[in-house]
Coordinates of C-alpha atoms in Angstrom, one line a residue:
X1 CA -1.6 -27.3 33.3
X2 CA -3.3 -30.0 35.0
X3 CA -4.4 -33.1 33.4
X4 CA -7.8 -33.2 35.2
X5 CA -8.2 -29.2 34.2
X6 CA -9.1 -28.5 30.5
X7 CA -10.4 -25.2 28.9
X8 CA -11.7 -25.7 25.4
X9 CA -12.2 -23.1 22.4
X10 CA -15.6 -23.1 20.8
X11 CA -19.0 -22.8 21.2
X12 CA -20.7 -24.5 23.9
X13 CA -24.0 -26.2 22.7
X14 CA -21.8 -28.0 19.6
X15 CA -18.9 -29.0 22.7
X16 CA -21.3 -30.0 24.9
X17 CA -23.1 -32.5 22.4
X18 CA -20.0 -34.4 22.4
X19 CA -20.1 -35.1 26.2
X20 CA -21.2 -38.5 27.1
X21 CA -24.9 -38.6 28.6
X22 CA -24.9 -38.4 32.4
X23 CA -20.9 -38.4 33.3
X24 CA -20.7 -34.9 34.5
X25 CA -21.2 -34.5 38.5
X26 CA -21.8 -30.5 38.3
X27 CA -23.0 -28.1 36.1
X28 CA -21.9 -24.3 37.5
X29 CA -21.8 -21.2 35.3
X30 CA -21.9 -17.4 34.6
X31 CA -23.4 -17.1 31.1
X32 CA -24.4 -13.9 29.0
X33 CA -27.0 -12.1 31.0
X34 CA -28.0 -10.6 27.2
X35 CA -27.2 -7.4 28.3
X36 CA -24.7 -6.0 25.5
X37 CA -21.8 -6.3 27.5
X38 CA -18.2 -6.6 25.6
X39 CA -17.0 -10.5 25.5
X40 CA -15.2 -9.7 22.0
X41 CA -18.0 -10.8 20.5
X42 CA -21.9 -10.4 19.7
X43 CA -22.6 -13.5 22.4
X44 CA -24.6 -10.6 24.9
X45 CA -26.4 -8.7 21.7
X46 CA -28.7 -11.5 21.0
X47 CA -32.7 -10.6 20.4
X48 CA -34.8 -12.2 23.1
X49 CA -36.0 -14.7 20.7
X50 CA -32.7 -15.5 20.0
X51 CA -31.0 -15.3 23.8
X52 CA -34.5 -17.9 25.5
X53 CA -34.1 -20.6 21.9
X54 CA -29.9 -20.4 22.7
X55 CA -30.6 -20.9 26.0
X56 CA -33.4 -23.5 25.7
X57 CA -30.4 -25.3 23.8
X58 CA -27.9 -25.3 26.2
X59 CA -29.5 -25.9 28.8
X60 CA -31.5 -29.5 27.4
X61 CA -27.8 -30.4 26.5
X62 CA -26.8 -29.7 30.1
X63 CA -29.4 -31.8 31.4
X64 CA -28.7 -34.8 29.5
X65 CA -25.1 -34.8 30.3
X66 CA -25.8 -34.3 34.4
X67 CA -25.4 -37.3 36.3
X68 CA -28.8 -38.3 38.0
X69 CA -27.5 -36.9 41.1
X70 CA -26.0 -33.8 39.8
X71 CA -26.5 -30.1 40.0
X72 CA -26.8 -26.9 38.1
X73 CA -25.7 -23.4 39.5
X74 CA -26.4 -21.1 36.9
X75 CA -25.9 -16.8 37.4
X76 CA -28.5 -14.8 35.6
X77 CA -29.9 -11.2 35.4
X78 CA -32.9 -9.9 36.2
X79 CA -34.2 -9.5 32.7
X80 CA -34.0 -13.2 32.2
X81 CA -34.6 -15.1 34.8
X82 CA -38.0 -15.9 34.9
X83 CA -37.8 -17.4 31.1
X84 CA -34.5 -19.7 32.7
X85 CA -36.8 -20.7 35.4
X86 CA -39.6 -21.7 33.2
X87 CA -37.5 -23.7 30.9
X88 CA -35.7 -25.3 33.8
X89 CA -38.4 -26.4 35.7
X90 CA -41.5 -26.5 32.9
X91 CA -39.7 -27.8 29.9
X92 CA -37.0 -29.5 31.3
X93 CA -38.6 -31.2 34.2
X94 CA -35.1 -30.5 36.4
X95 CA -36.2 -29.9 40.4
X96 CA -35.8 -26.6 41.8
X97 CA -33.6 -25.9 45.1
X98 CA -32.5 -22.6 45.9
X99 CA -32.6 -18.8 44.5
X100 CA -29.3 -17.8 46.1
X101 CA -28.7 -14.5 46.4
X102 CA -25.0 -13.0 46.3
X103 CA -25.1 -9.6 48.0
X104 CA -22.3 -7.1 47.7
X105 CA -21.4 -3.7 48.6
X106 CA -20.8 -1.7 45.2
X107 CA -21.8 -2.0 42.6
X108 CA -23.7 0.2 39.4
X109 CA -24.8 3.8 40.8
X110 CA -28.5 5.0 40.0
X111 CA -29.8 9.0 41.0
X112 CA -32.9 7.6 40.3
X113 CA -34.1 4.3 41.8
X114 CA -32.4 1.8 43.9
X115 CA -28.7 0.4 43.2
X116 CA -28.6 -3.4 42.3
X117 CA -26.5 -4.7 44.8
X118 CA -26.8 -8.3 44.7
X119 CA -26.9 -11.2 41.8
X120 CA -29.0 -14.3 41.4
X121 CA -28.3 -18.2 41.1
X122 CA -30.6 -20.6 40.6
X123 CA -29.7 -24.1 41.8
X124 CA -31.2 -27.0 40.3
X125 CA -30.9 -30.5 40.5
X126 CA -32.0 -33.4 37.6
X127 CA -33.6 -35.2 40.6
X128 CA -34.8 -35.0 43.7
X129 CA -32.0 -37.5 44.4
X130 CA -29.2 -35.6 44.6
X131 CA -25.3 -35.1 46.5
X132 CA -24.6 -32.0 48.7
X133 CA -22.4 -32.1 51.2
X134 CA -23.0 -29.4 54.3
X135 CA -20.1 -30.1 56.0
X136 CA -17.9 -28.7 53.4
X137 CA -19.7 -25.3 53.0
X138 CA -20.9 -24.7 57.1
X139 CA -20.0 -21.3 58.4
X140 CA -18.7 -20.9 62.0
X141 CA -21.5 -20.6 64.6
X142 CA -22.0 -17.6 66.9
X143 CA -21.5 -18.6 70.3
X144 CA -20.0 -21.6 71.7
X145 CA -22.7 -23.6 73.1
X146 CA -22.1 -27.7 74.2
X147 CA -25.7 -28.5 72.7
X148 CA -24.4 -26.7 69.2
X149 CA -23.0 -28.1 66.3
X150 CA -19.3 -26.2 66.7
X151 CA -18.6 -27.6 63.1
X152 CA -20.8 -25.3 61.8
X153 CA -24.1 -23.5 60.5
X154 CA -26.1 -23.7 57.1
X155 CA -24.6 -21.1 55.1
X156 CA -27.6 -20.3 54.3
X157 CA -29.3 -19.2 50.8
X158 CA -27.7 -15.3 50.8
X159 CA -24.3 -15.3 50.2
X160 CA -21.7 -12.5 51.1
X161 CA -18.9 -11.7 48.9
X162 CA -16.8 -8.8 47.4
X163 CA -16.8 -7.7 44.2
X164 CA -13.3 -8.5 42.5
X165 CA -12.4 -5.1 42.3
X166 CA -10.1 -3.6 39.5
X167 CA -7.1 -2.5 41.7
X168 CA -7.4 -6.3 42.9
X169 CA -4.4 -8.4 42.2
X170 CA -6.4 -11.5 40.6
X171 CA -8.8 -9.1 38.7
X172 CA -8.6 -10.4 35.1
X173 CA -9.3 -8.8 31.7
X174 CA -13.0 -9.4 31.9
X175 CA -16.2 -7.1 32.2
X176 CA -18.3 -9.6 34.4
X177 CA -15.4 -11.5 36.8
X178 CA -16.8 -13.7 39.8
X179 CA -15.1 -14.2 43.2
X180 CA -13.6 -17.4 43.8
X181 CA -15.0 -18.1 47.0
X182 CA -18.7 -18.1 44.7
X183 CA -17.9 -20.8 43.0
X184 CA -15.7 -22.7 46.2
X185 CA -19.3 -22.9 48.2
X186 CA -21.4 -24.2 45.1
X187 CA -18.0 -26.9 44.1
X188 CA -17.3 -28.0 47.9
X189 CA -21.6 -28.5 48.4
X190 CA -22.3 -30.7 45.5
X191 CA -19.4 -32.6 44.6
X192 CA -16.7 -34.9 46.0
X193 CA -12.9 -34.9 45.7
X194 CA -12.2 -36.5 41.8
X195 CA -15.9 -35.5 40.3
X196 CA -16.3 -33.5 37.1
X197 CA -17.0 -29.8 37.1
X198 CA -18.6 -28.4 33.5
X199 CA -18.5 -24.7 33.2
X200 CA -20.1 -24.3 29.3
X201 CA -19.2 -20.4 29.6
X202 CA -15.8 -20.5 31.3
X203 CA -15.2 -16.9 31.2
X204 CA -11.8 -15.7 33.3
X205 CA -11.7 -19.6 33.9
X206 CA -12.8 -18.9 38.1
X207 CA -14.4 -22.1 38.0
X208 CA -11.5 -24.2 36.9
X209 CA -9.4 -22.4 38.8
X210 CA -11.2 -23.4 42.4
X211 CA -11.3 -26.5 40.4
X212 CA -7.6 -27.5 40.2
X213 CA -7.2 -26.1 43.7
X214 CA -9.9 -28.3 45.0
X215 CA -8.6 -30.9 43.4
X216 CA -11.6 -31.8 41.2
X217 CA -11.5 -32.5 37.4
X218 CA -12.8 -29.8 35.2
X219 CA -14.1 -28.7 31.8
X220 CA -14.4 -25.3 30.6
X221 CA -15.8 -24.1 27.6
X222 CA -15.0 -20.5 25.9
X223 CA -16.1 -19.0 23.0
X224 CA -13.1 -16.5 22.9
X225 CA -9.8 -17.1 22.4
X226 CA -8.2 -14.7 24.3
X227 CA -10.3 -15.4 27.5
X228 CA -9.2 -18.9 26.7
X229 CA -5.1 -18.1 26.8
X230 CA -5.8 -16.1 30.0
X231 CA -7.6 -19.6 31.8
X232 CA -4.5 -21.2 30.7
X233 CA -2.2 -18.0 32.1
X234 CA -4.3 -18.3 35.6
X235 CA -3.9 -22.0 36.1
X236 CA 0.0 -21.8 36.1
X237 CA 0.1 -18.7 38.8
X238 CA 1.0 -19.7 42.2
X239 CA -1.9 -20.1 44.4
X240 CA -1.7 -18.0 48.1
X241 CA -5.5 -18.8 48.9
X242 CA -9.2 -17.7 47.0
X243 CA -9.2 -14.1 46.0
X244 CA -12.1 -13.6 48.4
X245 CA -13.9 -15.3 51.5
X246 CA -17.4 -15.2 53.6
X247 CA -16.3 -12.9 56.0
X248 CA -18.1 -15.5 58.5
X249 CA -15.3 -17.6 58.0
X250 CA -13.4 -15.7 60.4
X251 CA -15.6 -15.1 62.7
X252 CA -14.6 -16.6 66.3
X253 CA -17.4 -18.0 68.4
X254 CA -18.0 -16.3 71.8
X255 CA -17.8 -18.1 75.0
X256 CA -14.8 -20.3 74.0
X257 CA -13.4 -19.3 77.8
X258 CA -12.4 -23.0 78.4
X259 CA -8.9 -22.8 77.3
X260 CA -8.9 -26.5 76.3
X261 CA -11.6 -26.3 74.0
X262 CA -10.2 -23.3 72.8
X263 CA -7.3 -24.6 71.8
X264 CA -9.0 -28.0 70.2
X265 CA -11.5 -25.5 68.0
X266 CA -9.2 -23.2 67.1
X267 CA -7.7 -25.9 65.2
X268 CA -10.6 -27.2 64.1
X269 CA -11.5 -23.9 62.7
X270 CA -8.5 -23.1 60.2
X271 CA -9.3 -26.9 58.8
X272 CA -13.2 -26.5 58.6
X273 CA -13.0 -22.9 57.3
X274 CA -10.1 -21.8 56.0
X275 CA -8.3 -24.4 54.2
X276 CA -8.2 -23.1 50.6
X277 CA -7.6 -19.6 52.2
X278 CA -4.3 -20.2 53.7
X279 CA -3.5 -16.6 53.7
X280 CA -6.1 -15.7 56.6
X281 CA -4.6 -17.7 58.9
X282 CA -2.1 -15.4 60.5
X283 CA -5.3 -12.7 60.7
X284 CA -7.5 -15.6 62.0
X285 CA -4.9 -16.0 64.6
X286 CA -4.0 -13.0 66.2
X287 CA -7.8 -11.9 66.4
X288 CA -8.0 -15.0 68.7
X289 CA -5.6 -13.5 70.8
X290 CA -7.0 -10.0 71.3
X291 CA -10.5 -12.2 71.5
X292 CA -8.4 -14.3 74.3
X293 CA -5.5 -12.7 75.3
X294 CA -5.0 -15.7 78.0
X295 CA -4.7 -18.1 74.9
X296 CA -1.7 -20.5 75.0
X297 CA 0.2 -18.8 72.0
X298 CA 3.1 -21.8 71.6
X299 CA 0.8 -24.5 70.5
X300 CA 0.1 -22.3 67.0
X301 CA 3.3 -20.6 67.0
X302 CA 4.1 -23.5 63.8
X303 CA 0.9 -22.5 61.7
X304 CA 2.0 -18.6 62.1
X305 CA 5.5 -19.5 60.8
X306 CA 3.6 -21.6 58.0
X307 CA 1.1 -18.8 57.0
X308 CA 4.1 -16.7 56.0
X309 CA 5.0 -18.6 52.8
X310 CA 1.5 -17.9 51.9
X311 CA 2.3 -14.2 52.2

């Protein structure tokens, strides 16, 4: 495993006091939503006394540890959320940014009211002071237009991703599993190459997998064992790209008719948008073709042989 990657056993608030104050760059986790779901444990089965004073706890030992110019990304249910808020903005005096919503396509059936099909994340930061970086997270524009900026749009605050299904090869032995490509865009914004990731409920270990593969130092913290071995299992697979992408990333702007700005942006593409999801290439690539059929072919005939070790 690597050095800068480590997964520790035990409960977060008591691990988390023994962080030094303000050395952590990011703060980005999926904790209990308190909803009785099975982690091997009674961690989601708490009262709701019980569930707001743990996370009161947590969350005052996650501020004091946050760099002045770090962030929080934190997941939470609907049940909940408003009482995170509170204690987040109210209690701890941290500065709100965002309510990004991740929508999907499946998810739990009703017959009577509306399906959920999306989950929250509330971004905040300890000051108003803070490090994001929008280059790394643009999505490809529309149209190519001189008078645009061709590296790239504002993602924006509602995010697009598949569910990690169970017939999916990376699916883990987990009841609440995260796509990678969630916790790429929230890494990439808000923290340089070399910074340090926390995730306090480390789960499958998604975070310190993008981590490693990001190459930025991280800490994850696990009450259960077993979810602990299978972090370490998932850090030693190969890696063939995230397990899922913003399907924006492959989009290819309109209007690219020039042939030599084609080719330059079509280059600039797979290294803006699909660097850590070197298997999409090869797709990437032969929609440009049926987008451009008059597209000189020979110039990326060396990143189509390259895409197939990825395969």
């Amino acid at each position: 495993m690597d050095k800068s990657i480590k997964v520790i056993q035990g409960d977060c608030v008591e691990i988390m006091k023994g962080i030094e104050t303000e050395t952590v760059d990011l703060i980005v986790t999926d904790p209990p939503y308190n909803l009785s779901k099975d982690y091997g444990n009674d961690s989601d089965k708490r009262t709701r006394k019980e569930y707001i004073d743990f996370s009161r706890r947590w969350l005052a030992e996650a501020k004091r540890i946050l760099k002045p110019t770090g962030t929080l990304y934190l997941f939470m249910g609907v049940r909940y959320i408003s009482y995170i808020y509170e204690i987040l903005e109210q209690e701890l005096d941290m500065v709100f940014n965002s309510w990004i919503s991740w929508c999907y396509t499946q998810g739990i059936g009703k017959t009577r009211g509306f399906s959920p099909r999306h989950d929250d994340i509330l971004m905040f930061t300890k000051s108003k002071d803070f490090n994001f970086y929008l280059d790394n997270v643009r999505v490809p524009q529309k149209y190519y237009r001189s008078v645009n900026n061709m590296r790239g749009a504002n993602p924006g605050n509602v995010w697009e991703f598949s569910h990690i299904h169970y017939c999916q090869a990376n699916r883990q032995n987990h009841p609440t599993q995260k796509p990678e490509a969630l916790f790429e865009r929230m890494i990439l914004a808000s923290t340089n190459e070399n910074s340090l990731v926390l995730d306090p409920f480390c789960g499958s270990g998604t975070s310190l997998r993008v981590c490693q593969q990001t190459s930025r130092n991280g800490i994850g913290i696990e009450i259960n064992d077993d979810y602990v071995q299978m972090t370490k299992q998932r850090l030693i697979e190969p890696f063939y790209g995230f397990d899922s992408i913003d399907e924006r990333m492959e989009r290819i702007p309109n209007d690219l008719n020039d042939e030599k700005i084609r080719q330059e942006y079509i280059i600039n593409h797979i290294n803006w948008f699909l660097q850590n999801h070197p298997d999409k290439i090869e797709l990437f690539l032969k929609k440009v073709y049926e987008k451009y059929p008059n597209t000189n072919k020979y110039e990326f005939q060396q990143i189509s042989i390259n895409c197939v070790t990825y395969r």
